[in-house]
Coordinates of C-alpha atoms and ligand atoms in Angstrom, one line a residue:
M1364 CA 33.0 126.8 338.0
T1365 CA 30.9 129.9 338.9
D1366 CA 31.3 131.8 335.6
T1367 CA 28.9 130.6 332.8
T1368 CA 29.4 133.5 330.3
F1369 CA 32.4 133.7 328.1
Q1370 CA 33.5 135.5 324.9
S1371 CA 34.6 132.1 323.4
I1372 CA 34.1 128.5 324.3
V1373 CA 36.3 126.0 322.6
I1374 CA 35.5 122.3 322.7
G1375 CA 38.5 120.0 322.5
G1376 CA 41.9 120.4 324.2
G1377 CA 44.0 119.0 321.3
S1378 CA 46.4 120.9 319.0
G1379 CA 43.7 123.1 317.5
G1380 CA 41.7 123.9 320.7
L1381 CA 44.8 124.6 322.8
S1382 CA 46.3 126.9 320.2
F1383 CA 43.0 128.8 319.9
A1384 CA 42.4 129.1 323.7
R1385 CA 46.0 130.1 324.5
T1386 CA 46.2 132.8 321.8
A1387 CA 42.7 134.1 322.6
A1388 CA 43.6 134.4 326.3
K1389 CA 46.8 136.2 325.4
L1390 CA 44.8 138.6 323.4
G1391 CA 42.7 139.3 326.5
A1392 CA 39.6 137.3 325.7
K1393 CA 37.6 135.4 328.4
V1394 CA 37.9 131.8 327.2
L1395 CA 36.6 128.5 328.4
L1396 CA 38.2 125.2 327.1
I1397 CA 36.2 122.0 327.5
E1398 CA 37.9 118.6 327.2
R1399 CA 36.4 115.2 327.9
G1400 CA 39.7 113.3 327.9
D1401 CA 43.4 114.1 328.1
L1402 CA 44.7 117.6 327.4
G1403 CA 46.9 117.5 324.4
G1404 CA 44.4 115.4 322.3
T1405 CA 45.5 113.0 319.6
C1406 CA 48.9 114.4 318.7
V1407 CA 50.3 114.3 322.3
N1408 CA 48.6 111.2 323.6
R1409 CA 47.8 109.0 320.6
G1410 CA 49.5 110.4 317.6
C1411 CA 52.6 112.3 316.5
V1412 CA 54.5 112.3 319.9
P1413 CA 54.3 108.6 321.0
K1414 CA 54.7 107.6 317.3
K1415 CA 57.9 109.7 317.0
I1416 CA 59.3 108.2 320.2
L1417 CA 58.7 104.6 318.9
W1418 CA 60.1 105.7 315.5
S1419 CA 63.3 106.9 317.2
G1420 CA 63.6 103.6 319.1
G1421 CA 63.3 101.8 315.8
Q1422 CA 65.8 104.1 314.2
L1423 CA 68.3 103.4 317.0
H1424 CA 67.7 99.6 316.7
R1425 CA 68.3 99.8 312.9
N1426 CA 71.5 101.7 313.4
M1427 CA 72.7 99.2 316.0
D1428 CA 72.0 96.4 313.5
R1429 CA 73.9 98.3 310.8
A1430 CA 76.7 99.0 313.2
Q1431 CA 76.9 95.3 314.1
R1432 CA 77.1 94.3 310.4
A1433 CA 79.8 96.8 310.0
G1434 CA 81.7 95.1 312.8
L1435 CA 81.2 98.0 315.2
S1436 CA 79.1 96.6 318.1
A1437 CA 77.6 93.5 319.7
P1438 CA 74.0 92.4 319.1
Q1439 CA 71.4 94.4 321.1
A1440 CA 67.9 93.2 322.2
V1441 CA 64.9 95.5 322.1
R1442 CA 63.3 96.0 325.5
F1443 CA 59.9 97.3 324.3
A1444 CA 58.5 97.7 327.8
A1445 CA 61.3 100.1 328.7
L1446 CA 60.7 102.1 325.4
A1447 CA 56.9 102.2 326.2
A1448 CA 57.6 103.4 329.7
R1449 CA 59.8 106.2 328.3
R1450 CA 57.0 107.1 325.8
D1451 CA 54.4 107.3 328.6
E1452 CA 56.5 109.4 330.9
H1453 CA 57.2 111.8 328.1
I1454 CA 53.6 112.2 327.2
A1455 CA 52.5 112.6 330.8
R1456 CA 55.1 115.4 331.2
I1457 CA 53.7 117.3 328.2
R1458 CA 50.1 116.7 329.3
D1459 CA 50.7 117.8 332.9
G1460 CA 52.5 120.9 331.6
Y1461 CA 49.3 122.0 329.9
T1462 CA 47.3 122.2 333.1
D1463 CA 49.8 124.7 334.6
T1464 CA 50.3 126.6 331.4
L1465 CA 46.6 127.1 330.8
A1466 CA 46.0 128.2 334.4
S1467 CA 48.9 130.8 334.2
E1468 CA 47.7 132.1 330.8
G1469 CA 44.2 132.7 332.1
V1470 CA 42.3 130.0 330.2
S1471 CA 39.4 128.4 332.2
V1472 CA 39.4 124.6 331.8
L1473 CA 36.4 122.4 332.3
R1474 CA 36.5 118.6 332.1
G1475 CA 33.6 116.8 330.5
Q1476 CA 31.6 116.0 327.4
A1477 CA 30.1 119.1 325.7
R1478 CA 26.8 119.2 324.0
V1479 CA 26.2 122.3 321.9
D1480 CA 23.1 124.1 320.8
G1481 CA 24.1 127.2 318.8
T1482 CA 26.3 129.2 321.1
R1483 CA 25.0 127.5 324.3
V1484 CA 27.2 124.6 325.6
T1485 CA 26.1 122.1 328.2
V1486 CA 28.4 120.0 330.3
D1487 CA 26.7 117.7 332.9
D1488 CA 23.8 119.9 334.1
T1489 CA 25.3 123.4 333.6
T1490 CA 24.9 125.5 330.5
Y1491 CA 27.6 128.0 329.5
V1492 CA 27.0 130.8 326.9
A1493 CA 29.5 132.5 324.6
D1494 CA 29.6 135.0 321.8
Q1495 CA 31.1 132.2 319.7
V1496 CA 31.8 128.5 320.0
V1497 CA 34.8 126.9 318.4
I1498 CA 34.6 123.2 317.6
A1499 CA 38.0 121.5 317.9
T1500 CA 36.9 118.0 318.6
G1501 CA 39.3 116.2 316.2
A1502 CA 38.8 112.8 314.7
R1503 CA 38.9 109.1 315.8
P1504 CA 40.2 106.0 314.0
T1505 CA 37.7 104.8 311.4
A1506 CA 36.1 101.5 312.4
L1507 CA 36.0 98.7 309.8
D1508 CA 32.6 97.1 309.3
I1509 CA 33.6 93.4 308.8
D1510 CA 33.1 90.1 310.5
G1511 CA 35.4 89.9 313.5
A1512 CA 35.9 93.7 313.8
E1513 CA 35.9 93.3 317.5
H1514 CA 39.3 91.6 317.2
L1515 CA 40.9 94.6 315.5
S1516 CA 43.3 97.0 317.2
D1517 CA 43.5 100.7 316.1
S1518 CA 46.2 103.4 316.3
D1519 CA 45.1 104.3 319.8
D1520 CA 45.8 100.7 320.9
V1521 CA 49.1 100.5 319.1
L1522 CA 50.5 103.6 320.7
S1523 CA 49.6 102.4 324.2
W1524 CA 51.0 98.8 323.8
T1525 CA 53.4 97.9 326.5
S1526 CA 54.5 94.7 324.9
L1527 CA 55.2 94.0 321.2
P1528 CA 53.2 91.3 319.4
A1529 CA 55.5 88.9 317.5
R1530 CA 53.4 88.9 314.3
I1531 CA 51.4 91.9 313.3
T1532 CA 49.1 92.5 310.3
I1533 CA 48.4 96.1 309.5
V1534 CA 45.5 97.0 307.3
G1535 CA 45.7 100.3 305.4
G1536 CA 48.6 101.8 303.4
G1537 CA 48.2 105.5 304.3
Y1538 CA 50.9 107.2 306.2
V1539 CA 49.8 105.9 309.7
G1540 CA 49.7 102.3 308.4
C1541 CA 53.1 102.6 306.7
E1542 CA 54.7 104.3 309.7
F1543 CA 53.4 101.5 312.0
A1544 CA 54.7 98.9 309.6
A1545 CA 58.2 100.4 309.4
I1546 CA 58.5 101.1 313.1
L1547 CA 57.1 97.8 314.4
A1548 CA 59.3 95.8 311.9
A1549 CA 62.4 97.9 313.0
L1550 CA 61.6 97.0 316.6
G1551 CA 61.6 93.3 315.7
S1552 CA 58.0 92.2 314.9
D1553 CA 57.2 90.2 311.8
V1554 CA 54.9 92.7 310.0
T1555 CA 52.5 92.3 307.0
L1556 CA 51.0 95.4 305.5
V1557 CA 47.7 94.9 303.6
H1558 CA 46.5 97.7 301.3
D1559 CA 43.5 97.5 299.0
G1560 CA 45.1 99.5 296.2
D1561 CA 48.0 99.3 293.6
R1562 CA 50.4 101.2 295.8
I1563 CA 50.7 102.5 299.3
L1564 CA 50.6 106.2 300.3
D1565 CA 48.2 107.1 297.5
A1566 CA 48.1 110.7 298.8
F1567 CA 51.8 111.0 298.3
P1568 CA 53.6 111.6 294.9
A1569 CA 54.1 108.3 293.0
A1570 CA 57.9 108.4 293.0
L1571 CA 58.0 108.9 296.8
A1572 CA 55.4 106.2 297.5
E1573 CA 57.3 103.7 295.2
Q1574 CA 60.5 104.4 297.0
V1575 CA 58.9 103.9 300.4
Q1576 CA 57.3 100.7 299.2
R1577 CA 60.8 99.4 298.2
N1578 CA 62.3 100.5 301.5
L1579 CA 59.5 98.9 303.6
R1580 CA 60.2 95.6 301.8
Q1581 CA 63.9 96.0 302.4
G1582 CA 63.1 96.6 306.1
G1583 CA 61.4 93.2 306.3
V1584 CA 57.8 94.2 305.8
T1585 CA 55.6 91.9 303.7
L1586 CA 53.3 93.9 301.4
H1587 CA 50.0 92.6 300.2
L1588 CA 48.6 95.0 297.6
G1589 CA 45.1 94.7 296.0
P1590 CA 42.7 92.6 298.1
G1591 CA 41.5 94.3 301.3
L1592 CA 40.6 92.7 304.6
A1593 CA 37.3 90.8 304.6
A1594 CA 37.1 89.2 308.1
V1595 CA 39.1 88.4 311.2
T1596 CA 38.7 85.2 313.3
R1597 CA 40.2 84.3 316.6
S1598 CA 41.6 80.9 317.5
D1599 CA 43.1 79.9 320.8
T1600 CA 46.6 81.1 319.9
A1601 CA 46.2 83.6 317.1
L1602 CA 44.1 85.9 314.8
D1603 CA 43.5 85.0 311.2
A1604 CA 43.0 87.9 308.8
T1605 CA 41.1 86.7 305.7
L1606 CA 41.6 88.9 302.6
S1607 CA 38.9 89.5 299.9
D1608 CA 40.7 87.0 297.6
G1609 CA 40.5 84.3 300.3
K1610 CA 44.1 84.5 301.4
R1611 CA 44.7 84.1 305.1
I1612 CA 47.4 85.7 307.2
R1613 CA 48.0 84.6 310.8
A1614 CA 49.0 87.2 313.3
D1615 CA 49.0 88.0 317.0
A1616 CA 47.5 91.5 316.4
V1617 CA 45.6 92.9 313.4
V1618 CA 45.6 96.7 313.3
A1619 CA 43.1 98.7 311.3
A1620 CA 44.7 101.9 310.0
V1621 CA 42.1 102.9 307.5
G1622 CA 41.6 106.6 308.1
R1623 CA 40.1 108.9 310.6
T1624 CA 36.4 110.0 311.2
P1625 CA 35.8 113.6 312.3
N1626 CA 34.2 113.8 315.7
T1627 CA 30.9 115.6 315.0
A1628 CA 28.4 113.0 316.2
T1629 CA 28.6 113.6 320.0
L1630 CA 27.9 117.4 320.0
G1631 CA 24.2 117.2 320.8
P1632 CA 21.8 119.3 318.6
L1633 CA 24.7 120.9 316.8
S1634 CA 25.7 117.5 315.3
D1635 CA 22.6 117.5 313.0
A1636 CA 22.9 121.2 312.2
L1637 CA 26.5 121.3 310.9
A1638 CA 27.0 121.1 307.1
C1639 CA 29.7 118.5 306.4
A1640 CA 31.8 117.5 303.4
D1641 CA 31.8 113.9 302.0
T1642 CA 34.7 113.0 304.4
G1643 CA 32.4 113.9 307.3
A1644 CA 34.5 117.0 308.2
V1645 CA 32.8 120.2 308.9
R1646 CA 32.7 122.7 306.0
V1647 CA 34.3 126.0 306.9
D1648 CA 34.8 129.3 305.0
A1649 CA 38.0 131.5 304.9
R1650 CA 37.2 132.6 308.4
L1651 CA 36.8 129.1 309.7
A1652 CA 33.0 129.8 310.2
T1653 CA 30.6 126.9 309.8
N1654 CA 27.1 127.2 308.5
V1655 CA 25.8 127.6 312.0
P1656 CA 25.9 131.3 313.2
G1657 CA 28.5 131.9 315.9
V1658 CA 30.1 128.4 315.4
H1659 CA 33.6 128.0 314.0
A1660 CA 35.7 124.8 313.5
V1661 CA 39.4 124.1 313.6
G1662 CA 41.7 121.1 313.4
D1663 CA 40.8 117.6 312.1
V1664 CA 37.1 118.1 312.6
A1665 CA 37.2 120.9 310.0
A1666 CA 37.5 120.2 306.2
R1667 CA 41.1 121.5 306.0
M1668 CA 44.1 119.2 306.3
P1669 CA 44.3 116.7 309.2
L1670 CA 47.8 117.6 310.5
T1671 CA 49.0 119.2 313.8
P1672 CA 50.7 122.2 312.2
V1673 CA 47.5 123.1 310.3
A1674 CA 45.3 122.7 313.5
T1675 CA 47.8 124.8 315.5
A1676 CA 48.1 127.6 312.8
D1677 CA 44.3 127.7 312.2
G1678 CA 43.6 127.8 316.0
R1679 CA 46.0 130.7 316.4
Q1680 CA 44.7 132.6 313.3
L1681 CA 41.1 132.1 314.4
A1682 CA 41.9 133.7 317.7
H1683 CA 43.4 136.7 316.0
M1684 CA 40.3 136.9 313.8
L1685 CA 37.8 136.8 316.7
H1686 CA 39.8 138.6 319.4
G1687 CA 42.6 140.4 317.8
A1688 CA 43.4 142.7 314.8
G1689 CA 42.6 140.0 312.3
G1690 CA 44.3 136.9 311.0
A1691 CA 44.8 135.0 307.8
L1692 CA 44.7 131.3 307.1
I1693 CA 47.9 129.5 305.9
D1694 CA 47.9 128.4 302.3
L1695 CA 47.4 124.6 302.4
D1696 CA 49.7 124.4 299.3
D1697 CA 52.6 125.4 301.5
V1698 CA 52.0 122.6 304.0
T1699 CA 54.7 120.0 304.3
T1700 CA 53.9 116.3 304.7
A1701 CA 56.0 113.5 306.0
A1702 CA 55.8 109.7 306.6
F1703 CA 58.1 108.6 309.5
V1704 CA 59.4 105.5 307.8
Y1705 CA 63.1 104.6 307.3
P1706 CA 64.4 106.8 306.0
P1707 CA 61.6 109.4 306.3
A1708 CA 59.7 110.5 303.2
A1709 CA 58.5 114.1 302.8
F1710 CA 57.2 116.4 300.2
V1711 CA 55.8 119.9 299.6
G1712 CA 54.1 121.4 296.5
H1713 CA 54.3 119.7 293.1
A1714 CA 57.4 118.3 291.6
D1715 CA 55.8 115.9 289.2
D1716 CA 53.4 118.0 287.0
G1717 CA 54.2 121.2 285.2
A1718 CA 57.9 120.9 285.9
R1719 CA 60.3 121.4 283.0
D1720 CA 62.0 118.2 282.1
D1721 CA 65.4 119.7 281.9
T1722 CA 65.1 121.3 285.3
N1723 CA 63.0 118.5 287.0
R1724 CA 66.1 116.8 288.3
P1725 CA 66.0 113.0 288.1
L1726 CA 66.1 110.7 291.0
S1727 CA 69.5 110.4 292.5
D1728 CA 71.6 107.9 294.2
S1729 CA 73.8 109.5 296.8
A1730 CA 77.1 108.0 297.9
L1731 CA 76.0 108.5 301.5
G1732 CA 73.6 105.6 302.0
P1733 CA 73.7 102.9 304.6
V1734 CA 76.8 100.7 305.0
D1735 CA 75.0 97.8 303.3
G1736 CA 72.3 97.1 300.7
P1737 CA 70.9 99.3 297.9
N1738 CA 70.8 103.0 298.5
P1739 CA 67.2 104.0 299.7
Q1740 CA 67.5 107.8 299.2
L1741 CA 65.6 109.9 296.6
Y1742 CA 65.1 113.5 295.9
R1743 CA 63.2 115.4 293.2
L1744 CA 62.8 119.1 292.7
G1745 CA 60.3 120.7 290.4
F1746 CA 60.7 124.1 288.7
D1747 CA 58.2 126.1 286.6
D1748 CA 59.0 127.8 283.3
T1749 CA 60.5 130.8 285.0
G1750 CA 62.8 128.6 287.0
R1751 CA 61.0 129.0 290.3
L1752 CA 60.9 126.1 292.7
T1753 CA 57.4 124.5 292.6
G1754 CA 57.9 121.6 294.9
A1755 CA 60.2 119.0 296.5
Q1756 CA 60.1 115.3 297.3
I1757 CA 62.7 113.7 299.5
V1758 CA 63.3 110.2 300.9
A1759 CA 66.4 110.5 303.1
D1760 CA 67.6 110.8 306.7
H1761 CA 66.4 114.2 308.0
A1762 CA 63.9 114.6 305.1
E1763 CA 61.4 115.9 307.7
D1764 CA 63.7 118.8 308.4
L1765 CA 65.1 119.4 304.9
I1766 CA 61.6 119.6 303.5
T1767 CA 60.6 122.5 305.7
L1768 CA 63.7 124.5 304.5
L1769 CA 62.8 123.7 300.9
A1770 CA 59.2 124.8 301.6
A1771 CA 60.5 128.1 302.9
L1772 CA 62.6 128.5 299.8
R1773 CA 59.6 127.7 297.6
A1774 CA 57.4 130.1 299.4
S1775 CA 59.9 132.9 299.1
G1776 CA 60.2 132.3 295.3
A1777 CA 63.7 130.7 295.1
T1778 CA 64.8 129.6 291.7
A1779 CA 67.0 126.9 290.3
S1780 CA 69.8 129.4 289.9
D1781 CA 69.4 130.5 293.6
L1782 CA 70.0 126.9 294.6
A1783 CA 73.0 126.6 292.3
R1784 CA 74.5 129.7 293.8
I1785 CA 74.8 128.1 297.3
A1786 CA 78.0 126.3 298.2
P1787 CA 76.7 123.2 300.1
I1788 CA 78.4 121.3 302.9
H1789 CA 80.5 118.5 301.5
P1790 CA 80.0 115.6 301.9
S1791 CA 76.3 115.9 302.5
F1792 CA 72.9 114.9 301.0
A1793 CA 72.0 118.6 300.4
E1794 CA 74.8 118.9 297.9
E1795 CA 72.7 116.7 295.6
F1796 CA 70.4 119.7 294.9
T1797 CA 72.5 122.7 295.7
G1798 CA 75.7 124.1 294.1
T1799 CA 76.6 124.0 290.5
Ligands
LIG772 P1 42.6 116.3 318.6 O1 44.0 116.4 319.0 O2 42.1 114.9 318.3 O3 41.8 116.9 319.9 C1 40.4 116.8 319.9 C2 40.0 116.7 321.4 O4 38.6 117.0 321.5 C3 40.2 115.4 322.0 O5 41.1 115.5 323.1 C4 38.8 114.9 322.4 O6 38.9 114.2 323.7 C5 38.1 116.2 322.6 N1 36.6 116.1 322.4 C6 36.0 115.5 321.3 N2 34.6 115.6 321.4 C7 34.4 116.3 322.6 C8 33.3 116.7 323.3 N3 32.0 116.6 322.8 N4 33.4 117.4 324.5 C9 34.6 117.6 325.0 N5 35.8 117.2 324.4 C10 35.7 116.6 323.2 N6 50.1 115.0 312.5 C11 51.2 115.6 312.2 O7 51.3 116.8 311.9 N7 52.4 114.9 312.2 C12 52.4 113.6 312.6 O8 53.5 113.0 312.6 C13 51.2 112.9 312.9 N8 51.2 111.6 313.3 C14 50.0 111.1 313.6 C15 50.0 109.7 314.0 C16 48.8 109.1 314.3 C17 48.8 107.6 314.7 C18 47.6 109.8 314.3 C19 46.3 109.2 314.7 C20 47.6 111.2 314.0 C21 48.8 111.8 313.6 N9 48.8 113.1 313.2 C22 50.0 113.7 312.9 C23 47.6 113.9 313.1 C24 47.4 114.8 314.3 O9 47.5 114.1 315.5 C25 46.1 115.6 314.2 O10 46.1 116.3 313.0 C26 45.9 116.6 315.4 O11 46.1 115.9 316.6 C27 44.6 117.2 315.3 O12 44.3 118.0 316.4 P2 42.9 118.5 316.8 O13 43.0 119.6 317.8 O14 42.1 118.8 315.6 O15 42.2 117.2 317.4

């Protein structure tokens, strides 16, 4: 690369960095994107996309199992290697697409590890200079500091497995741990989920988390709540996970899903200069500026919300702020959150606190559950004193789509009577919370 001077240099080619670079280039800015690994970052290569492909495989397998119990089909075996190959082909297609797209959109791309000093960025022996630098370096799986930590797998490992361990212990009841537990059990592994708290999904509303907990158990996952993981030892044939109460769980793989650590440590002199929150994420203001002049941060490395739509929206808005007519950050209160378990669980806003009892509709059993077993669905809507929708919680098939529509209704000020005015499809799950 001959050019060493740019208007913006963005470090990291994941959801946040790509969104910033592509928008900035469309706005006419001269942009350099530096990536040390695979374009697409966590979401495409080690997160949302491979996870959703495996989730879909698990969903199909569950449906085949249900169909068989309803007398509709013969037993089907899971061919995990084939599913893994489909996953990897899909990811490679997206990744390769970025190379062409970035070139055609006028974004310069440099491969390598960036070290940053103010607005000067060095890769190998060349230093590049910009008016502003955007840090979009994401986060990595948090390592557990216990005896035998070297025997642990993390989410990067799980999403590149090409064969399925028969017995899996997952440590951590956040959304990633719960999703892995549900998916791997649905694909046929014997799964134990260990969480050092009273209930899983502690960042989710309690009613949702409790329903997911019941559904995980119903899906064959063994839950151990309370004691955390203390040590892992390897024998010839297996791994033994020892919990802090002394209990031992034997498995073929032990997966640590205990959170993500923002990637600030490998940025050279900038690493020490950045002001960070207790989580390790970089503090940013309403213009995504850090404490270091000329340096901004987007995505998981910034103290916002570690989800792809937030990284993408913030990257786009920052480009408009720096190179366009101005942008505005999305309100994190409007962000929807989902756990891809079975059925998926999703929420937006607040439906527990401040909701009027008479309008905070109770949990509901729908007639449209699976062909066997107790009904795992749940919805809850919250309304304020004026009847406006304040939040929604859903555990149901297609919750990940329904919640986005409810979030749009909430953001546009819809009320209980607006929902009552709608004549829903019958029979459907949505008629539980629409119509009179
Ligand atoms: P990343 O995508 O992590 O990109 C950062 C990039 O920076 C990386 O490619 C890295 O190689 C590069 N980099 C780092 N340091 C340097 C350096 N010094 N020089 C050069 N390059 C560097 N979110 C959702 O919204 N929905 C989901 O369903 C979902 N599922 C997930 C499942 C899992 C298992 C995981 C782990 C995450 C999931 N997420 C999900 C979160 C989502 O993946 C992240 O929020 C998103 O990828 C963050 O994007 P980012 O651009 O901030 O960082």
